[in-house]
Tab-separated table of C-alpha atoms in Angstrom:
chain	number	residue	atom	x	y	z
A	23	MET	CA	-20.530	-7.385	-5.113
A	24	ASN	CA	-21.655	-4.507	-7.316
A	25	LEU	CA	-22.712	-1.184	-5.817
A	26	VAL	CA	-24.855	1.618	-7.109
A	27	VAL	CA	-23.668	4.889	-5.577
A	28	HIS	CA	-26.132	7.769	-5.660
A	29	PRO	CA	-24.739	11.322	-5.677
A	30	SER	CA	-24.466	12.574	-2.104
A	31	THR	CA	-22.315	14.739	0.155
A	32	LEU	CA	-20.305	13.222	2.996
A	33	LYS	CA	-20.235	14.893	6.392
A	34	GLY	CA	-18.982	13.961	9.854
A	35	LYS	CA	-15.969	12.563	11.679
A	36	ILE	CA	-13.964	9.477	10.778
A	37	ASP	CA	-11.074	7.610	12.371
A	38	ILE	CA	-8.710	6.613	9.567
A	39	PRO	CA	-7.413	3.056	10.076
A	40	ALA	CA	-3.825	2.016	10.605
A	41	SER	CA	-1.363	2.209	7.745
A	42	LYS	CA	-1.329	-1.065	5.850
A	43	SER	CA	2.299	-0.529	4.847
A	44	ILE	CA	3.412	-0.061	8.439
A	45	MET	CA	1.182	-2.890	9.717
A	46	HIS	CA	2.872	-5.425	7.423
A	47	ARG	CA	6.300	-4.345	8.616
A	48	ALA	CA	5.458	-4.200	12.326
A	49	LEU	CA	3.846	-7.660	12.289
A	50	ILE	CA	6.865	-9.150	10.526
A	51	CYS	CA	9.300	-7.515	12.949
A	52	GLY	CA	7.198	-8.791	15.846
A	53	ALA	CA	7.260	-12.297	14.387
A	54	LEU	CA	11.057	-12.116	14.037
A	55	SER	CA	11.530	-10.894	17.608
A	56	ASP	CA	12.646	-13.067	20.483
A	57	GLY	CA	9.636	-12.643	22.746
A	58	HIS	CA	6.234	-10.961	22.845
A	59	CYS	CA	5.182	-7.752	21.081
A	60	ILE	CA	2.054	-5.630	21.078
A	61	ILE	CA	1.116	-3.953	17.787
A	62	GLU	CA	-1.221	-1.118	18.769
A	63	ASN	CA	-3.792	0.706	16.607
A	64	SER	CA	-4.108	-2.406	14.451
A	65	TYR	CA	-6.509	-2.857	11.533
A	66	LEU	CA	-7.247	-6.064	9.661
A	67	SER	CA	-7.604	-6.229	5.898
A	68	GLU	CA	-7.225	-9.151	3.507
A	69	ASP	CA	-3.585	-8.234	2.838
A	70	ILE	CA	-2.764	-8.020	6.539
A	71	LEU	CA	-4.504	-11.324	7.234
A	72	ALA	CA	-2.431	-12.906	4.448
A	73	THR	CA	0.758	-11.781	6.193
A	74	ILE	CA	-0.485	-13.040	9.574
A	75	HIS	CA	-1.465	-16.453	8.207
A	76	CYS	CA	1.876	-16.877	6.426
A	77	LEU	CA	3.842	-15.857	9.528
A	78	GLU	CA	1.850	-18.435	11.494
A	79	GLN	CA	3.048	-21.063	9.023
A	80	LEU	CA	6.600	-19.918	9.770
A	81	GLY	CA	6.052	-20.406	13.517
A	82	ALA	CA	4.809	-17.059	14.884
A	83	CYS	CA	1.674	-16.775	17.031
A	84	PHE	CA	-0.907	-13.972	16.986
A	85	ASP	CA	-3.675	-13.037	19.394
A	86	ILE	CA	-6.016	-10.546	17.729
A	87	HIS	CA	-7.898	-8.026	19.870
A	88	GLN	CA	-10.154	-5.111	18.958
A	89	ASN	CA	-7.444	-2.448	18.876
A	90	HIS	CA	-4.195	-4.373	19.102
A	91	ILE	CA	-2.474	-7.612	18.125
A	92	SER	CA	-0.231	-9.613	20.451
A	93	VAL	CA	2.641	-11.298	18.622
A	94	THR	CA	4.815	-14.140	19.881
A	95	GLY	CA	7.975	-14.409	17.840
A	96	ILE	CA	9.128	-17.464	15.913
A	97	SER	CA	10.905	-19.947	18.172
A	98	ASN	CA	10.582	-23.272	16.341
A	99	ILE	CA	11.482	-22.846	12.684
A	100	PRO	CA	9.719	-25.373	10.400
A	101	LYS	CA	11.663	-27.310	7.796
A	102	SER	CA	9.033	-26.622	5.156
A	103	ALA	CA	6.021	-24.363	4.686
A	104	LEU	CA	3.175	-23.726	2.271
A	105	LEU	CA	2.497	-19.985	2.176
A	106	ASP	CA	-0.729	-18.729	0.595
A	107	CYS	CA	-0.240	-14.997	0.047
A	108	ASN	CA	-3.761	-14.429	-1.320
A	109	GLU	CA	-3.442	-11.247	-3.450
A	110	SER	CA	-0.825	-9.459	-1.332
A	111	GLY	CA	2.344	-8.421	-3.139
A	112	SER	CA	3.843	-7.158	0.122
A	113	THR	CA	3.318	-10.526	1.793
A	114	ILE	CA	5.051	-12.608	-0.853
A	115	ARG	CA	7.918	-10.217	-1.560
A	116	PHE	CA	8.628	-9.568	2.110
A	117	LEU	CA	8.532	-13.217	3.176
A	118	ILE	CA	10.513	-14.937	0.407
A	119	PRO	CA	13.906	-13.702	1.708
A	120	ILE	CA	12.883	-14.328	5.325
A	121	ALA	CA	12.002	-17.963	4.599
A	122	ALA	CA	15.301	-18.236	2.707
A	123	ALA	CA	17.230	-16.792	5.666
A	124	PHE	CA	15.735	-19.494	7.902
A	125	GLY	CA	16.561	-22.237	5.383
A	126	ILE	CA	12.894	-23.188	5.024
A	127	SER	CA	11.811	-25.126	1.952
A	128	ALA	CA	8.834	-22.948	1.122
A	129	THR	CA	6.216	-22.887	-1.597
A	130	PHE	CA	4.402	-19.606	-2.265
A	131	SER	CA	0.961	-19.417	-3.843
A	132	GLY	CA	-1.615	-16.688	-4.406
A	133	LYS	CA	-4.555	-15.655	-6.510
A	134	GLY	CA	-5.766	-12.874	-8.748
A	135	LYS	CA	-3.133	-10.715	-10.390
A	136	LEU	CA	-0.557	-11.711	-7.766
A	137	ILE	CA	-0.047	-14.940	-9.715
A	138	THR	CA	1.673	-12.989	-12.504
A	139	ARG	CA	3.245	-10.094	-10.605
A	140	PRO	CA	7.023	-10.352	-11.104
A	141	LEU	CA	9.378	-12.117	-8.684
A	142	ASP	CA	12.343	-12.647	-10.988
A	143	LEU	CA	14.460	-10.028	-9.185
A	144	TYR	CA	14.865	-12.556	-6.372
A	145	GLN	CA	15.993	-15.228	-8.811
A	146	LYS	CA	18.849	-12.956	-9.850
A	147	ALA	CA	19.596	-11.742	-6.323
A	148	PHE	CA	19.790	-15.287	-4.937
A	149	ALA	CA	22.208	-16.540	-7.617
A	150	GLN	CA	25.234	-18.052	-5.838
A	151	LYS	CA	23.729	-17.087	-2.481
A	152	GLY	CA	22.763	-20.593	-1.349
A	153	VAL	CA	19.118	-20.568	-2.447
A	154	GLN	CA	17.488	-22.337	-5.378
A	155	PHE	CA	14.456	-20.351	-6.521
A	156	GLU	CA	12.050	-22.244	-8.768
A	157	TYR	CA	9.894	-19.740	-10.606
A	158	THR	CA	8.633	-19.708	-14.188
A	159	GLY	CA	6.916	-16.325	-14.243
A	160	THR	CA	3.721	-17.378	-12.485
A	161	LEU	CA	2.836	-18.762	-9.065
A	162	PRO	CA	3.375	-21.125	-7.382
A	163	ALA	CA	7.062	-20.485	-6.715
A	164	SER	CA	9.338	-22.368	-4.343
A	165	ILE	CA	12.699	-21.955	-2.614
A	166	GLN	CA	15.207	-24.388	-1.141
A	167	GLY	CA	18.446	-23.760	0.700
A	168	THR	CA	19.719	-21.168	3.149
A	169	LEU	CA	20.505	-17.606	2.207
A	170	LEU	CA	24.154	-16.584	2.549
A	171	PRO	CA	25.520	-13.176	3.548
A	172	GLY	CA	27.348	-11.122	0.962
A	173	HIS	CA	26.853	-8.374	-1.587
A	174	TYR	CA	23.398	-8.084	-3.151
A	175	THR	CA	22.307	-5.877	-6.024
A	176	ILE	CA	18.716	-5.246	-6.996
A	177	ARG	CA	16.979	-2.927	-9.454
A	178	GLY	CA	15.190	-0.002	-7.878
A	179	ASN	CA	12.585	0.619	-10.581
A	180	VAL	CA	10.376	-2.479	-10.284
A	181	SER	CA	9.135	-2.500	-6.682
A	182	SER	CA	10.619	-1.368	-3.396
A	183	GLN	CA	9.063	-4.491	-1.844
A	184	PHE	CA	12.061	-6.547	-3.006
A	185	ILE	CA	14.405	-4.186	-1.194
A	186	THR	CA	12.316	-4.315	1.966
A	187	GLY	CA	12.252	-8.130	1.886
A	188	LEU	CA	16.042	-8.278	1.832
A	189	LEU	CA	16.341	-5.647	4.570
A	190	PHE	CA	14.213	-7.877	6.814
A	191	ALA	CA	16.262	-10.988	6.074
A	192	LEU	CA	19.895	-9.920	5.838
A	193	PRO	CA	20.272	-8.928	9.530
A	194	LEU	CA	19.405	-12.560	10.422
A	195	LEU	CA	22.347	-14.032	8.488
A	196	ASP	CA	25.616	-15.213	9.990
A	197	GLY	CA	27.765	-12.408	8.645
A	198	PRO	CA	27.638	-8.883	7.206
A	199	SER	CA	25.938	-8.018	3.921
A	200	THR	CA	25.574	-5.058	1.610
A	201	LEU	CA	22.540	-4.272	-0.509
A	202	GLU	CA	23.068	-2.039	-3.524
A	203	VAL	CA	19.993	-0.540	-5.194
A	204	LEU	CA	20.539	0.142	-8.877
A	205	PRO	CA	19.080	3.442	-10.139
A	206	PRO	CA	16.509	4.702	-10.718
A	207	PHE	CA	15.385	4.110	-7.138
A	208	GLU	CA	11.591	4.520	-7.126
A	209	SER	CA	9.211	4.277	-4.150
A	210	LYS	CA	12.150	4.970	-1.853
A	211	SER	CA	9.690	6.378	0.676
A	212	TYR	CA	8.477	2.830	1.342
A	213	VAL	CA	12.037	1.693	2.056
A	214	ASP	CA	12.325	4.618	4.471
A	215	ILE	CA	9.251	3.233	6.278
A	216	THR	CA	11.000	-0.133	6.484
A	217	LEU	CA	14.163	1.371	7.938
A	218	ASP	CA	12.163	3.310	10.513
A	219	VAL	CA	10.242	0.238	11.686
A	220	LEU	CA	13.396	-1.908	11.705
A	221	ALA	CA	15.156	0.668	13.858
A	222	ALA	CA	12.267	0.632	16.325
A	223	PHE	CA	12.728	-3.136	16.682
A	224	GLY	CA	16.480	-2.781	17.266
A	225	ILE	CA	17.859	-3.506	13.789
A	226	LYS	CA	20.760	-1.280	12.725
A	227	ILE	CA	21.331	-0.569	9.039
A	228	GLN	CA	23.689	2.014	7.584
A	229	SER	CA	22.912	3.640	4.233
A	230	HIS	CA	24.907	5.758	1.813
A	231	ASP	CA	24.182	6.565	-1.828
A	232	ASN	CA	21.520	3.859	-2.213
A	233	CYS	CA	23.761	1.227	-0.673
A	234	TYR	CA	22.853	-0.405	2.631
A	235	GLN	CA	25.350	-1.997	5.021
A	236	ILE	CA	23.786	-4.638	7.242
A	237	ALA	CA	25.564	-6.390	10.105
A	238	GLY	CA	24.707	-10.057	10.595
A	239	ASN	CA	23.527	-11.906	13.714
A	240	GLN	CA	21.254	-9.054	14.746
A	241	ARG	CA	18.338	-9.576	17.111
A	242	TYR	CA	14.832	-8.211	16.669
A	243	LEU	CA	13.714	-6.778	20.004
A	244	PRO	CA	10.231	-7.446	21.434
A	245	ILE	CA	8.525	-4.069	21.873
A	246	ASN	CA	5.148	-2.363	21.910
A	247	TYR	CA	4.645	-0.528	18.618
A	248	GLN	CA	2.001	2.076	17.698
A	249	VAL	CA	0.969	2.074	14.018
A	250	GLU	CA	0.219	5.408	12.342
A	251	SER	CA	-3.051	6.129	10.571
A	252	ASP	CA	-2.949	5.516	6.823
A	253	TYR	CA	-2.383	8.606	4.677
A	254	SER	CA	-3.142	6.698	1.473
A	255	GLN	CA	-6.643	5.987	2.826
A	256	ALA	CA	-6.970	9.503	4.206
A	257	ALA	CA	-6.374	10.865	0.700
A	258	PHE	CA	-9.788	9.609	-0.428
A	259	PHE	CA	-11.668	11.565	2.236
A	260	LEU	CA	-9.444	14.632	1.923
A	261	THR	CA	-10.265	14.638	-1.792
A	262	ALA	CA	-13.962	14.247	-0.962
A	263	ASN	CA	-13.669	17.507	0.994
A	264	CYS	CA	-12.246	19.213	-2.091
A	265	LEU	CA	-15.302	17.993	-3.988
A	266	GLY	CA	-17.701	19.535	-1.465
A	267	SER	CA	-17.902	17.138	1.486
A	268	GLN	CA	-17.215	18.127	5.097
A	269	ILE	CA	-15.256	15.404	6.860
A	270	GLN	CA	-12.965	15.595	9.884
A	271	LEU	CA	-10.266	12.905	9.742
A	272	HIS	CA	-8.925	11.763	13.095
A	273	GLN	CA	-5.986	9.833	14.630
A	274	PHE	CA	-3.135	11.669	12.946
A	275	SER	CA	0.156	12.965	14.322
A	276	LYS	CA	1.942	16.073	13.073
A	277	SER	CA	4.827	14.052	11.657
A	278	SER	CA	4.731	10.880	9.611
A	279	ILE	CA	7.116	8.356	8.080
A	280	GLN	CA	4.688	7.634	5.230
A	281	GLY	CA	5.469	8.845	1.742
A	282	ASP	CA	1.744	9.256	1.088
A	283	SER	CA	1.650	12.057	3.666
A	284	TYR	CA	2.714	13.991	0.553
A	285	ILE	CA	-1.032	14.522	0.036
A	286	ILE	CA	-0.967	17.215	2.739
A	287	GLY	CA	1.719	19.259	0.990
A	288	LEU	CA	-0.064	18.880	-2.339
A	289	LEU	CA	-3.346	20.122	-0.873
A	290	ASN	CA	-1.500	23.160	0.467
A	291	GLN	CA	0.022	23.710	-2.970
A	292	ILE	CA	-3.308	23.714	-4.814
A	293	GLY	CA	-5.125	25.823	-2.219
A	294	ALA	CA	-7.145	23.229	-0.314
A	295	ASN	CA	-5.773	24.432	3.052
A	296	PRO	CA	-5.457	21.265	5.176
A	297	ILE	CA	-5.388	21.953	8.917
A	298	LEU	CA	-4.320	19.532	11.678
A	299	GLU	CA	-5.864	20.323	15.055
A	300	ASP	CA	-6.380	18.005	18.030
A	301	ASP	CA	-5.150	14.953	16.045
A	302	GLY	CA	-7.725	15.655	13.294
A	303	PHE	CA	-7.418	16.905	9.701
A	304	THR	CA	-9.859	19.179	7.935
A	305	ASN	CA	-9.460	20.893	4.587
A	306	GLN	CA	-11.502	23.339	2.577
A	307	GLY	CA	-11.382	25.679	-0.366
A	308	LYS	CA	-13.157	25.986	-3.697
A	309	ASP	CA	-10.718	27.246	-6.309
A	310	PHE	CA	-7.846	24.800	-6.790
A	311	ILE	CA	-4.949	25.167	-9.188
A	312	GLY	CA	-3.666	22.375	-11.399
A	313	PHE	CA	-0.551	20.524	-10.356
A	314	SER	CA	2.421	18.674	-11.780
A	315	ILE	CA	3.886	15.892	-9.647
A	316	ASP	CA	6.269	12.951	-9.799
A	317	ALA	CA	4.374	9.828	-8.697
A	318	SER	CA	7.373	7.498	-8.413
A	319	ASN	CA	7.200	7.619	-4.599
A	320	ILE	CA	3.399	7.842	-4.288
A	321	PRO	CA	1.939	5.293	-6.748
A	322	ASP	CA	-1.041	4.475	-4.519
A	323	LEU	CA	-2.296	8.060	-4.702
A	324	VAL	CA	-2.565	8.229	-8.495
A	325	PRO	CA	-6.247	7.184	-8.935
A	326	ILE	CA	-7.624	9.586	-6.330
A	327	LEU	CA	-5.299	12.412	-7.404
A	328	SER	CA	-6.638	11.952	-10.939
A	329	VAL	CA	-10.142	12.508	-9.549
A	330	LEU	CA	-8.922	15.595	-7.688
A	331	ALA	CA	-7.244	16.980	-10.821
A	332	CYS	CA	-10.607	17.077	-12.622
A	333	PHE	CA	-11.689	19.788	-10.174
A	334	CYS	CA	-8.592	21.964	-10.488
A	335	HIS	CA	-8.217	24.964	-12.790
A	336	GLY	CA	-5.762	24.214	-15.560
A	337	LYS	CA	-3.920	21.112	-16.683
A	338	SER	CA	-2.518	18.618	-14.182
A	339	VAL	CA	0.304	16.199	-14.961
A	340	ILE	CA	1.158	13.066	-12.960
A	341	SER	CA	4.504	11.724	-14.199
A	342	LYS	CA	6.623	8.613	-13.548
A	343	VAL	CA	3.640	6.245	-13.520
A	344	GLU	CA	4.943	3.367	-15.651
A	345	ARG	CA	5.157	0.914	-12.736
A	346	LEU	CA	1.422	1.253	-12.121
A	347	LYS	CA	0.895	-1.261	-14.916
A	348	ILE	CA	1.818	-4.079	-12.499
A	349	LYS	CA	-0.387	-3.145	-9.561
A	350	GLU	CA	-3.641	-4.930	-8.638
A	351	SER	CA	-4.843	-3.788	-12.050
A	352	ASP	CA	-3.023	-2.099	-14.882
A	353	ARG	CA	-3.608	1.030	-12.840
A	354	ILE	CA	-2.771	3.376	-15.704
A	355	ALA	CA	-5.466	1.819	-17.909
A	356	SER	CA	-8.016	1.485	-15.098
A	357	THR	CA	-7.481	5.089	-13.954
A	358	LEU	CA	-7.882	6.398	-17.497
A	359	GLU	CA	-11.055	4.343	-17.906
A	360	LEU	CA	-12.429	5.555	-14.561
A	361	ILE	CA	-12.042	9.245	-15.403
A	362	SER	CA	-13.097	8.886	-19.047
A	363	ARG	CA	-16.300	7.004	-18.240
A	364	LEU	CA	-17.238	9.701	-15.722
A	365	GLY	CA	-16.871	12.344	-18.420
A	366	GLY	CA	-13.428	13.654	-17.519
A	367	SER	CA	-10.585	14.472	-19.894
A	368	ILE	CA	-7.534	12.278	-19.304
A	369	SER	CA	-4.720	10.889	-21.429
A	370	TYR	CA	-1.479	8.975	-21.086
A	371	GLN	CA	1.738	9.688	-22.916
A	372	ASP	CA	5.473	9.591	-22.243
A	373	ASP	CA	5.122	7.982	-18.798
A	374	SER	CA	2.690	10.697	-17.683
A	375	ILE	CA	-1.032	11.016	-17.051
A	376	VAL	CA	-2.491	14.355	-18.155
A	377	ILE	CA	-5.845	15.564	-16.782
A	378	LEU	CA	-7.842	18.594	-17.885
A	379	PRO	CA	-10.537	20.166	-15.692
A	380	CYS	CA	-14.176	19.153	-16.027
A	381	HIS	CA	-15.627	20.207	-12.605
A	382	GLN	CA	-18.545	17.765	-12.848
A	383	PHE	CA	-18.909	14.039	-13.468
A	384	HIS	CA	-21.870	12.218	-14.921
A	385	GLY	CA	-23.177	8.784	-14.000
A	386	ALA	CA	-21.380	5.715	-15.315
A	387	GLU	CA	-20.668	2.039	-14.795
A	388	ILE	CA	-17.130	1.608	-13.475
A	389	ASN	CA	-15.219	-1.658	-13.571
A	390	SER	CA	-12.926	-1.783	-10.544
A	391	TYR	CA	-10.830	-4.528	-12.146
A	392	HIS	CA	-10.545	-5.872	-8.577
A	393	ASP	CA	-8.375	-2.873	-7.674
A	394	HIS	CA	-9.302	-1.451	-4.268
A	395	ARG	CA	-7.979	2.008	-5.053
A	396	ILE	CA	-10.022	2.267	-8.243
A	397	ALA	CA	-13.203	1.268	-6.370
A	398	MET	CA	-12.635	3.818	-3.601
A	399	ALA	CA	-11.729	6.569	-6.067
A	400	ALA	CA	-14.965	5.851	-7.966
A	401	ALA	CA	-17.003	6.169	-4.759
A	402	ILE	CA	-15.453	9.563	-3.979
A	403	ALA	CA	-15.954	10.711	-7.572
A	404	ALA	CA	-19.643	9.787	-7.259
A	405	THR	CA	-20.118	12.584	-4.728
A	406	ARG	CA	-19.771	15.020	-7.663
A	407	ALA	CA	-21.715	13.070	-10.284
A	408	THR	CA	-25.026	14.115	-11.793
A	409	ASP	CA	-26.350	10.561	-11.770
A	410	ASP	CA	-25.673	7.155	-10.229
A	411	VAL	CA	-22.231	5.557	-10.419
A	412	VAL	CA	-22.212	1.753	-10.507
A	413	ILE	CA	-19.022	0.129	-9.199
A	414	LEU	CA	-18.434	-3.437	-10.377
A	415	GLY	CA	-16.544	-5.664	-7.949
A	416	ALA	CA	-16.696	-3.175	-5.085
A	417	GLU	CA	-15.811	-5.893	-2.560
A	418	CYS	CA	-12.179	-5.484	-3.636
A	419	VAL	CA	-11.864	-2.753	-0.963
A	420	ASN	CA	-11.483	-5.661	1.496
A	421	LYS	CA	-7.873	-5.881	0.335
A	422	SER	CA	-6.920	-2.751	2.274
A	423	TYR	CA	-10.020	-1.069	3.777
A	424	PRO	CA	-12.872	-3.540	4.522
A	425	THR	CA	-14.928	-0.930	6.388
A	426	PHE	CA	-14.661	1.727	3.650
A	427	PHE	CA	-18.244	1.512	2.421
A	428	LYS	CA	-19.610	1.128	5.949
A	429	GLU	CA	-17.886	4.396	6.860
A	430	TYR	CA	-18.924	5.955	3.552
A	431	LYS	CA	-22.601	5.261	4.353
A	432	ARG	CA	-22.215	6.410	7.961
A	433	LEU	CA	-20.940	9.751	6.652
A	434	GLY	CA	-24.061	10.133	4.514
A	435	GLY	CA	-23.007	8.322	1.357
A	436	ASN	CA	-25.920	6.675	-0.415
A	437	CYS	CA	-25.047	3.294	-1.917
A	438	ASP	CA	-26.736	-0.080	-2.274
A	439	ALA	CA	-25.664	-3.531	-3.365
A	440	ILE	CA	-27.121	-4.558	-6.708
A	441	TYR	CA	-27.028	-7.517	-9.039
A	442	LEU	CA	-26.499	-7.038	-12.753
A	443	GLU	CA	-27.623	-9.454	-15.451
């Protein structure tokens, strides 16, 4: 689906959906529990559905309701499983060690860029740990054998998803394990989310100097779990406010375990004055100062922060972005193309994106490269364009936020599906 987005201002109230990062983790913990769980404030996207469908293949049961999901934990472990992870990196990287812990002969498939996103860290981690991992650099990949407890080391600069996958699995093993993360440890905030959710489900993990000590034979407890609203999705609408829209964002608490809640501190820093009242965020301001930030713990915010930087006074620098090359798109290249085609000034050098102010975009045709965060950033940028912005492949928002454009139009955004020759 291609969309033409006409310049418009957004105004009104919006309930931001549940955090995709937390949803993945809560559903997995529920599936690993010995009983029934309720995951409250749930929201379904293609990535979340991929995790649900794979967990069903592993023996869990799900009953989906309007605002919550009932989960019945795995009781009968299959000997083998075919797991289609669609385009979800979280799904495949979280579930490989879990299937290995259960001794399931599993084959993992996917589509899109997931087929080539790296998994080789597990090949190295599983060496002499009881699991044969057949993987040639592209999907499908398969595992056989049962994961053994022991000492694991894994690089911290590729994706924190590998670390999270092992933290899910190692408590299930018949003996203690340690997990050492080799520096630099990037996206640690996502591992902190994992530890928080694991603790809620009764799993105890000790950490010291990027080394985790995990007792074996632990039991995931069946609980009711409330998922926070997603700060990475909120960032799009908070940025829209900086560009002239007037949106109240609802369903937020004053504290969050999400690394992307960093957006609130950044808005304070640049003068956008975010305010949380009655579980709702608003922000305002007109004169924003440029910023310099380290994106190693907030990679999902980079496209929309690049849009925001165009409307700040002075140069902005977003550093530590190298890992964005292996996201749904090469997110460095797609972000640079997004801003450049809209008339902004952006460059990449020495692991940093540099943006100069432009304060106005013009119309353009934007290729989303099937990257949901590029498509949503383009839609927000269109609110400050002088002419129409055409987004190619806009349906990619289904990966994380299927109702994004429905909400965008409800708030006054003017966009229509089109077909290009």
